[in-house]
Structure formats: structure tokens, C-alpha cells
Short mmCIF file of C-alpha atoms in Angstrom, two decimals:
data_model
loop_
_atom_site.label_atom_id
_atom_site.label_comp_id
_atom_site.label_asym_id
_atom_site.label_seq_id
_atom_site.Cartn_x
_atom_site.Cartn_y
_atom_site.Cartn_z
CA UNK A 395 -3.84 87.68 -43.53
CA UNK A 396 -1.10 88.53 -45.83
CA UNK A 397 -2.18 91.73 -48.48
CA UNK A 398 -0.77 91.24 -52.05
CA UNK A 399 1.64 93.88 -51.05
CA UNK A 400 3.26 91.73 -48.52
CA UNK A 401 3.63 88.67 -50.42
CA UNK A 402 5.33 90.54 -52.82
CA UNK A 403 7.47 92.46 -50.89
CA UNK A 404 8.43 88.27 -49.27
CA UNK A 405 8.44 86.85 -52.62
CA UNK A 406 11.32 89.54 -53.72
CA UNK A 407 13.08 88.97 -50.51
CA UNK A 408 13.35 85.69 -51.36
CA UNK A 409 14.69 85.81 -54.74
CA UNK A 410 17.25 88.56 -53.76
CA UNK A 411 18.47 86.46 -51.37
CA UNK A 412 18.92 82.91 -52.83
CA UNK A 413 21.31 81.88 -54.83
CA UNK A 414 20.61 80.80 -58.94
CA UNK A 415 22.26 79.30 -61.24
CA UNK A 416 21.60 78.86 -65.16
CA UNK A 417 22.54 75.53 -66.71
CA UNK A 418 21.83 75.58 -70.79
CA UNK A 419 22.14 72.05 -71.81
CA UNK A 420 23.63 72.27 -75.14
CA UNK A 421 25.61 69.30 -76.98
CA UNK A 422 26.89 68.94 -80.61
CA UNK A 423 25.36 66.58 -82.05
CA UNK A 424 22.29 66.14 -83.51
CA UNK A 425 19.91 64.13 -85.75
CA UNK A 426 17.25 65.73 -87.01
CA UNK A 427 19.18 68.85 -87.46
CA UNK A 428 22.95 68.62 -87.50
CA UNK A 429 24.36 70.83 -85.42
CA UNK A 430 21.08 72.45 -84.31
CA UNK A 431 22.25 74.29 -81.33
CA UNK A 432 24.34 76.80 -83.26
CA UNK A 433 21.68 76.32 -86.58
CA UNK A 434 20.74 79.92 -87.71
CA UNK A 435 17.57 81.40 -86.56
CA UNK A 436 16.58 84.55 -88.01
CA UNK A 437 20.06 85.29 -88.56
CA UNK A 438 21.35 84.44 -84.54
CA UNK A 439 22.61 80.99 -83.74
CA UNK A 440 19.98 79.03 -81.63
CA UNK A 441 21.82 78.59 -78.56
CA UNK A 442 22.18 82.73 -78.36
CA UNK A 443 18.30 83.09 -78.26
CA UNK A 444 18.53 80.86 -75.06
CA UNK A 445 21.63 82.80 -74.04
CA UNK A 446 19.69 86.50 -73.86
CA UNK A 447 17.09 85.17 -72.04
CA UNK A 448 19.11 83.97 -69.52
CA UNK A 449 21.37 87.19 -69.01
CA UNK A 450 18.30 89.56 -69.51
CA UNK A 451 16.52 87.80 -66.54
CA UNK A 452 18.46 89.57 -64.11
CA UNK A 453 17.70 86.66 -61.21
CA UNK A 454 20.75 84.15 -62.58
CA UNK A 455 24.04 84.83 -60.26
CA UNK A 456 25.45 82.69 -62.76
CA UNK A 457 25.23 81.09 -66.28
CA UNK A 458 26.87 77.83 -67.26
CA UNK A 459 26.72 76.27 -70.68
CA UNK A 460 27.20 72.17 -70.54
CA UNK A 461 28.39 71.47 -73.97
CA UNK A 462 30.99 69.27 -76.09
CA UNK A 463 31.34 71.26 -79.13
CA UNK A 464 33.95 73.73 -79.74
CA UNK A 465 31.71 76.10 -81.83
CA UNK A 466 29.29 76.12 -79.02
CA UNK A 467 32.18 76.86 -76.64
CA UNK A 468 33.11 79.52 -78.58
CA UNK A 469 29.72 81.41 -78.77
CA UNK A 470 29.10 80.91 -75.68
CA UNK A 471 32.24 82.91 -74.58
CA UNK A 472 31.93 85.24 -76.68
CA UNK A 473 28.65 86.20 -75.18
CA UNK A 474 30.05 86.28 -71.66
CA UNK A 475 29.27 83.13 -70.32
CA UNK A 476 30.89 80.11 -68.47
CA UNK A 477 31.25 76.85 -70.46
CA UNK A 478 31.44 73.49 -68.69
CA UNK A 479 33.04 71.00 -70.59
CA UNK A 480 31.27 67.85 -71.20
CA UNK A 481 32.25 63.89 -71.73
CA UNK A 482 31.68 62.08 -74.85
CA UNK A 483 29.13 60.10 -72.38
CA UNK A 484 27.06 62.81 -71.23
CA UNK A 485 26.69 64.20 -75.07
CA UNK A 486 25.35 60.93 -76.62
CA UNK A 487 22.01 60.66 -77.94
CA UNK A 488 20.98 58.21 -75.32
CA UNK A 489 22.25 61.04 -72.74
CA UNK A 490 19.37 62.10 -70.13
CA UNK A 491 19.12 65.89 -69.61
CA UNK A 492 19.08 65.19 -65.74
CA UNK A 493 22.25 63.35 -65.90
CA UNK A 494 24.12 66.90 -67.43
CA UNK A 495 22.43 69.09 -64.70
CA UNK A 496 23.81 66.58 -61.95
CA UNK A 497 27.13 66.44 -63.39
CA UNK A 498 26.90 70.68 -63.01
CA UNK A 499 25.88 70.68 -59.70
CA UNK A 500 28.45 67.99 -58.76
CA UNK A 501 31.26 70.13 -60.48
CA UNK A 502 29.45 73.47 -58.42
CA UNK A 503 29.66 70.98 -55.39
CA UNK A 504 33.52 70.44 -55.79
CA UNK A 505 34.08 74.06 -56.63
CA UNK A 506 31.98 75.26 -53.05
CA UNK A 507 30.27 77.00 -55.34
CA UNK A 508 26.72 74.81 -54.62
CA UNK A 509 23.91 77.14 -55.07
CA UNK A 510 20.57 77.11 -54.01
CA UNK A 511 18.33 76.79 -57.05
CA UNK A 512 18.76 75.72 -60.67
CA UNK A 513 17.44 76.68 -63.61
CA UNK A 514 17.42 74.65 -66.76
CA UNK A 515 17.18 76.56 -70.02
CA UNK A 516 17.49 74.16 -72.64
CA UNK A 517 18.48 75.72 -76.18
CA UNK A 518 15.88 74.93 -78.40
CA UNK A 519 13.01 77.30 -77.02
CA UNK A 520 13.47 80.03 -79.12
CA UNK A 521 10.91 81.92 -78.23
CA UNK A 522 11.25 82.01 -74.38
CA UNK A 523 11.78 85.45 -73.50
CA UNK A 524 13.58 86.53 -70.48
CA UNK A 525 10.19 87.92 -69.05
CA UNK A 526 9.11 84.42 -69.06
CA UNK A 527 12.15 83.22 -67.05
CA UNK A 528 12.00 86.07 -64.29
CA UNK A 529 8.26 85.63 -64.25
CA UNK A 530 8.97 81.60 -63.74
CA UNK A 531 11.14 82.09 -60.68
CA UNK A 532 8.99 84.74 -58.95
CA UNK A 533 6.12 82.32 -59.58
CA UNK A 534 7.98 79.47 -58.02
CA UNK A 535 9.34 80.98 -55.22
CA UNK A 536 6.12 82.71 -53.84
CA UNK A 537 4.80 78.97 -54.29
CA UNK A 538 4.74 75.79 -51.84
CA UNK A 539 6.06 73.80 -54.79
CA UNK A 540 9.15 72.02 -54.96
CA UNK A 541 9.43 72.08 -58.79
CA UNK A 542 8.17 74.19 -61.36
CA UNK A 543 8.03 73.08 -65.11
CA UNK A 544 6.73 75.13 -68.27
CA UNK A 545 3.87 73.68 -69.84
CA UNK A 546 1.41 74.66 -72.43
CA UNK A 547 -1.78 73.43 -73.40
CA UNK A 548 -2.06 70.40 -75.42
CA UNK A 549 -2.98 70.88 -79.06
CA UNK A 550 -4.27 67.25 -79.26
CA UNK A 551 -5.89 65.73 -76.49
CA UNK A 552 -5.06 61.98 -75.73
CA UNK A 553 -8.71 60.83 -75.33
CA UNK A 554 -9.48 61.45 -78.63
CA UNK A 555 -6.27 59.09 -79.47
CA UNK A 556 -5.94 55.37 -80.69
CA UNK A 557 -3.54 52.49 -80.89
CA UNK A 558 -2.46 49.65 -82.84
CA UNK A 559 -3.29 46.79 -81.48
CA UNK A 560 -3.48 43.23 -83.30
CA UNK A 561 -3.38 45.50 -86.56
CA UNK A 562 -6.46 47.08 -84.98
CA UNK A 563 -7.29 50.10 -83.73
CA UNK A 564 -8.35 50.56 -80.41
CA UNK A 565 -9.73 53.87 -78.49
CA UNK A 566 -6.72 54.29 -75.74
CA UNK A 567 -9.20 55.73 -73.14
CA UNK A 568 -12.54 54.32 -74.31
CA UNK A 569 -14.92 54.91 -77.28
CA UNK A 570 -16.85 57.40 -75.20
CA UNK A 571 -14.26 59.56 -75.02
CA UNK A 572 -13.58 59.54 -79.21
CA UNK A 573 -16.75 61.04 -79.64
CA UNK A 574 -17.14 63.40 -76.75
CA UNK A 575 -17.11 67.40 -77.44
CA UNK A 576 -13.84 69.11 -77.22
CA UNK A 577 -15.37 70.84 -74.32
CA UNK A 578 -16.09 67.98 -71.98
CA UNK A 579 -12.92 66.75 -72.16
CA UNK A 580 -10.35 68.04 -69.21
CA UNK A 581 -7.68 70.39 -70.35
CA UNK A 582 -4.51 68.99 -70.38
CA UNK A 583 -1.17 70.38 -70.82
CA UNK A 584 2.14 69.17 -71.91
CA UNK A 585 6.16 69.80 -71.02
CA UNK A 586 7.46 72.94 -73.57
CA UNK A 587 10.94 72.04 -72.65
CA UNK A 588 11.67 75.95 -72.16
CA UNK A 589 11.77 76.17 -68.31
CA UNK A 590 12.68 73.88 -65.44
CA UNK A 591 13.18 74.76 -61.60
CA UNK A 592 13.96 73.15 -58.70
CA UNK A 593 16.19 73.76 -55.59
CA UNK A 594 19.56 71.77 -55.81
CA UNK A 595 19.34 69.90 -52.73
CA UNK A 596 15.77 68.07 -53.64
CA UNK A 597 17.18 67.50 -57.39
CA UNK A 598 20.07 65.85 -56.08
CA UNK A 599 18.07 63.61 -53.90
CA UNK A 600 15.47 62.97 -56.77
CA UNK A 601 17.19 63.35 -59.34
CA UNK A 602 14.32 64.69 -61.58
CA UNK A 603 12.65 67.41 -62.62
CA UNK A 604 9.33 66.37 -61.61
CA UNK A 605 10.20 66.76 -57.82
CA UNK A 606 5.85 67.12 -56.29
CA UNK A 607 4.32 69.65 -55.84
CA UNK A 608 4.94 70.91 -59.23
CA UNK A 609 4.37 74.38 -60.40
CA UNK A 610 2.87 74.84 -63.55
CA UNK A 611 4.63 77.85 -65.61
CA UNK A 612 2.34 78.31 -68.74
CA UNK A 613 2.85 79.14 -71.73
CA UNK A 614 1.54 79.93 -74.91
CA UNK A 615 1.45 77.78 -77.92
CA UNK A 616 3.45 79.95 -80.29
CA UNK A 617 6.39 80.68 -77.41
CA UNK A 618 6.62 76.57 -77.04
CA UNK A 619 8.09 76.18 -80.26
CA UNK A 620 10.79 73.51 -79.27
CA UNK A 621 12.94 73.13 -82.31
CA UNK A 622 13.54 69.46 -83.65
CA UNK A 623 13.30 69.39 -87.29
CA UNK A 624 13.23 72.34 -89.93
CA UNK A 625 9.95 72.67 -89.92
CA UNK A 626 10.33 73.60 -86.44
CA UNK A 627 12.82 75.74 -87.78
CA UNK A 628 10.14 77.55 -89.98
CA UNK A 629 7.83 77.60 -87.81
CA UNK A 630 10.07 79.12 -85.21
CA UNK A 631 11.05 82.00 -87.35
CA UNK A 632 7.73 82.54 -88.56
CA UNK A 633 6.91 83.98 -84.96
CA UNK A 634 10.49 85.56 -84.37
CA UNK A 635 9.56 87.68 -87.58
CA UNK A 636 5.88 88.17 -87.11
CA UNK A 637 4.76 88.00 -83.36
CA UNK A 638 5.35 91.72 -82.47
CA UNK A 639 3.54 91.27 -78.46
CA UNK A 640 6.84 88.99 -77.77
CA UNK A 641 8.56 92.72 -78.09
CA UNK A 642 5.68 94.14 -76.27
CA UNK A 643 5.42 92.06 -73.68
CA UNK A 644 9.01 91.84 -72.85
CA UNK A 645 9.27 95.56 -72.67
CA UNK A 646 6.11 95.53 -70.51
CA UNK A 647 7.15 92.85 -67.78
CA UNK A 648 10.99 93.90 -67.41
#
């Protein structure tokens, strides 16, 4: 039976010797906050918060920044890393985040330059830390899992929900369930939008993120702020300012 020293020693091995790749998914436009991805937080443009993480990992052999937008070019060069230029198609609101990563690893593909794993850091997760990013991948990869996906538990569970139906509201999971305590209910968790993982090959041939077995990387609530609107905005820097065990923590797991 392996120890825990072995499987660590393995799980190391492993990550020295495969090949990563960031991809931060990061387009111009925007409608809820225009220009978001370069919007100031706590003084730092978005995108760079997503940036640091990905440097300060120390597992990426490479960093790649999808965008369209030449201020997002700019700052991303001036931090050090590679820009991939995007199309007007791939930048659209109706534009699926899997789409972009494929149309990296195709350009990677041409290049010779396919590596073995992704990882998708998408710009609006302030509050990711590159702890949580290292910790991800050394999660994943001592794992049987195919994919791994942050998550974090679900402030509002859906069996307490209700729809409109006929100008009515109905119970979406039954009526039992609407007044059942908190603590009966399962725990569910939802998608943060701070972390995604998956080897290139199976991507390619699923082309999505939820490629089973998935690994569940969780999170906390206040590091899942995923910035939409300006109260996320608030909220966002509310933690940057206040939440001193980020600091702590970040020291303590690099």
C-alpha cells in the first residue's frame, strides 16, 4: 500500500514532468461592465489579478492570454506574457469559453507546441490566489479524474426554489422540499468560474470542461467572487482590502 509519502513523492513526479499551459480568456467587450477585464480593482486592472496567479503558481510552462483588445494586449505584455490574438467571432457575446480554449490549443497544435494539460484561468476571479491554482493541479493530478473544476458551496439551495408557471408558482422539486430544514437538504455546490483543468487530448475530443470523472477543487465563498456587475466590483474589493488569511494563506501554501 502506498504511504502518503509516496504518493506525494508520484504526484510531484508527475507535475514536474508534464507539460502546462495557462490560457486566460479575456475579451473586450462587455455589458454589465464595459471594459471589465482591465476595470480597476483596488487600484490593479482585473485581468493582472488573474495574471499573478498564474505566474506565481510556478506549475504553468507557459501563459497565453486570448484576447481582442489592444489595452488588454498591452497589459498583458507588459507583465511578461504571451497574447494570442483573437477574431471578432470568438470575442462576441454569444462566444463559448470552450470555443477560445480550442482555438489555443489548435494554434499550440500548428505551432508543435501541443502540451499536455490546460489550465483555464478566466479573469474575473479576483480573488484566486496562486496557492489555489498550484493546489488545483496537485489535486488533479494525484486524482483518477479526467477534469477538475472549482466549485464552492451553493449559497441558495435549488430545492427551496420555485417557478412561474401559468402565472403560478410552483415548488421546482416538490413542496416537501420548501419546507424541509436547511440541514436535510444535500449540499450542493456550484461552478466559481476561477479554475478549470483537463488534459488537451480528452478536451479536444469532448470539447468541454466537464470531461467525467470530475474533480471537485473547492473553494470558499468569499475567494468565488466572479465579477459581473459593480456590485461584484464592491464586493470584490471589500475582501481584497479586508480578508488578511488570503495573505496568510498564500504565504503558508507557497
Amino acid at each position: 500500500m502506498e504511504n502518503k509519502q509516496t504518493k506525494t513523492i508520484y504526484r510531484c513526479n508527475q507535475v514536474k514532468n508534464s507539460i502546462f499551459v495557462g490560457i486566460i480568456t479575456a475579451r473586450g467587450g462587455s455589458k454589465g461592465i464595459p471594459f471589465k477585464n482591465i476595470y480597476p480593482v483596488c487600484g490593479k486592472p482585473l485581468i493582472q489579478y488573474t495574471i499573478e496567479s498564474a505566474i506565481g503558481c510556478g506549475f504553468l510552462n507557459r501563459i497565453i492570454v486570448s484576447t481582442d483588445h489592444a489595452e488588454i494586449k498591452r497589459i498583458s505584455l507588459s507583465l511578461g506574457i504571451e497574447v494570442f490574438d483573437r477574431s471578432e467571432e470568438l470575442s462576441s457575446d454569444l462566444a463559448l469559453s470552450t470555443d477560445v480554449v480550442i482555438n489555443v490549443l489548435k494554434k499550440l497544435e500548428v505551432e508543435g507546441a501541443m502540451p499536455d494539460y490546460f489550465v483555464l484561468l478566466q479573469p474575473t476571479s479576483p480573488l484566486r490566489q496562486s496557492w489555489h491554482v498550484k493546489e488545483a493541479v496537485e489535486a488533479f493530478m494525484s486524482s483518477n479524474c479526467k477534469s477538475c473544476i472549482s466549485v464552492t458551496e451553493a449559497e441558495y439551495s435549488p430545492y427551496k426554489m420555485m417557478k412561474l408557471e401559468d402565472e403560478q408558482l410552483k415548488p421546482l422539486f416538490g413542496i416537501e422540499n420548501l419546507h424541509a430544514p436547511r440541514q436535510l437538504l444535500p449540499k450542493l455546490y456550484r461552478q466559481n468560474g476561477a479554475i478549470y483543468i483537463s488534459s488537451c487530448r480528452d478536451f479536444l475530443e469532448y470539447g468541454t470542461f466537464f470531461i467525467q470523472p470530475v474533480y471537485p477543487y473547492v473553494m470558499q465563498l468569499e475567494e468565488s467572487v466572479d465579477i459581473d456587475n459593480f456590485i461584484d466590483i464592491i464586493v470584490a474589493e471589500y475582501y481584497l482590502k479586508t480578508c488578511i488569511h488570503h495573505v496568510k494563506n498564500c504565504e503558508k501554501k507557497s
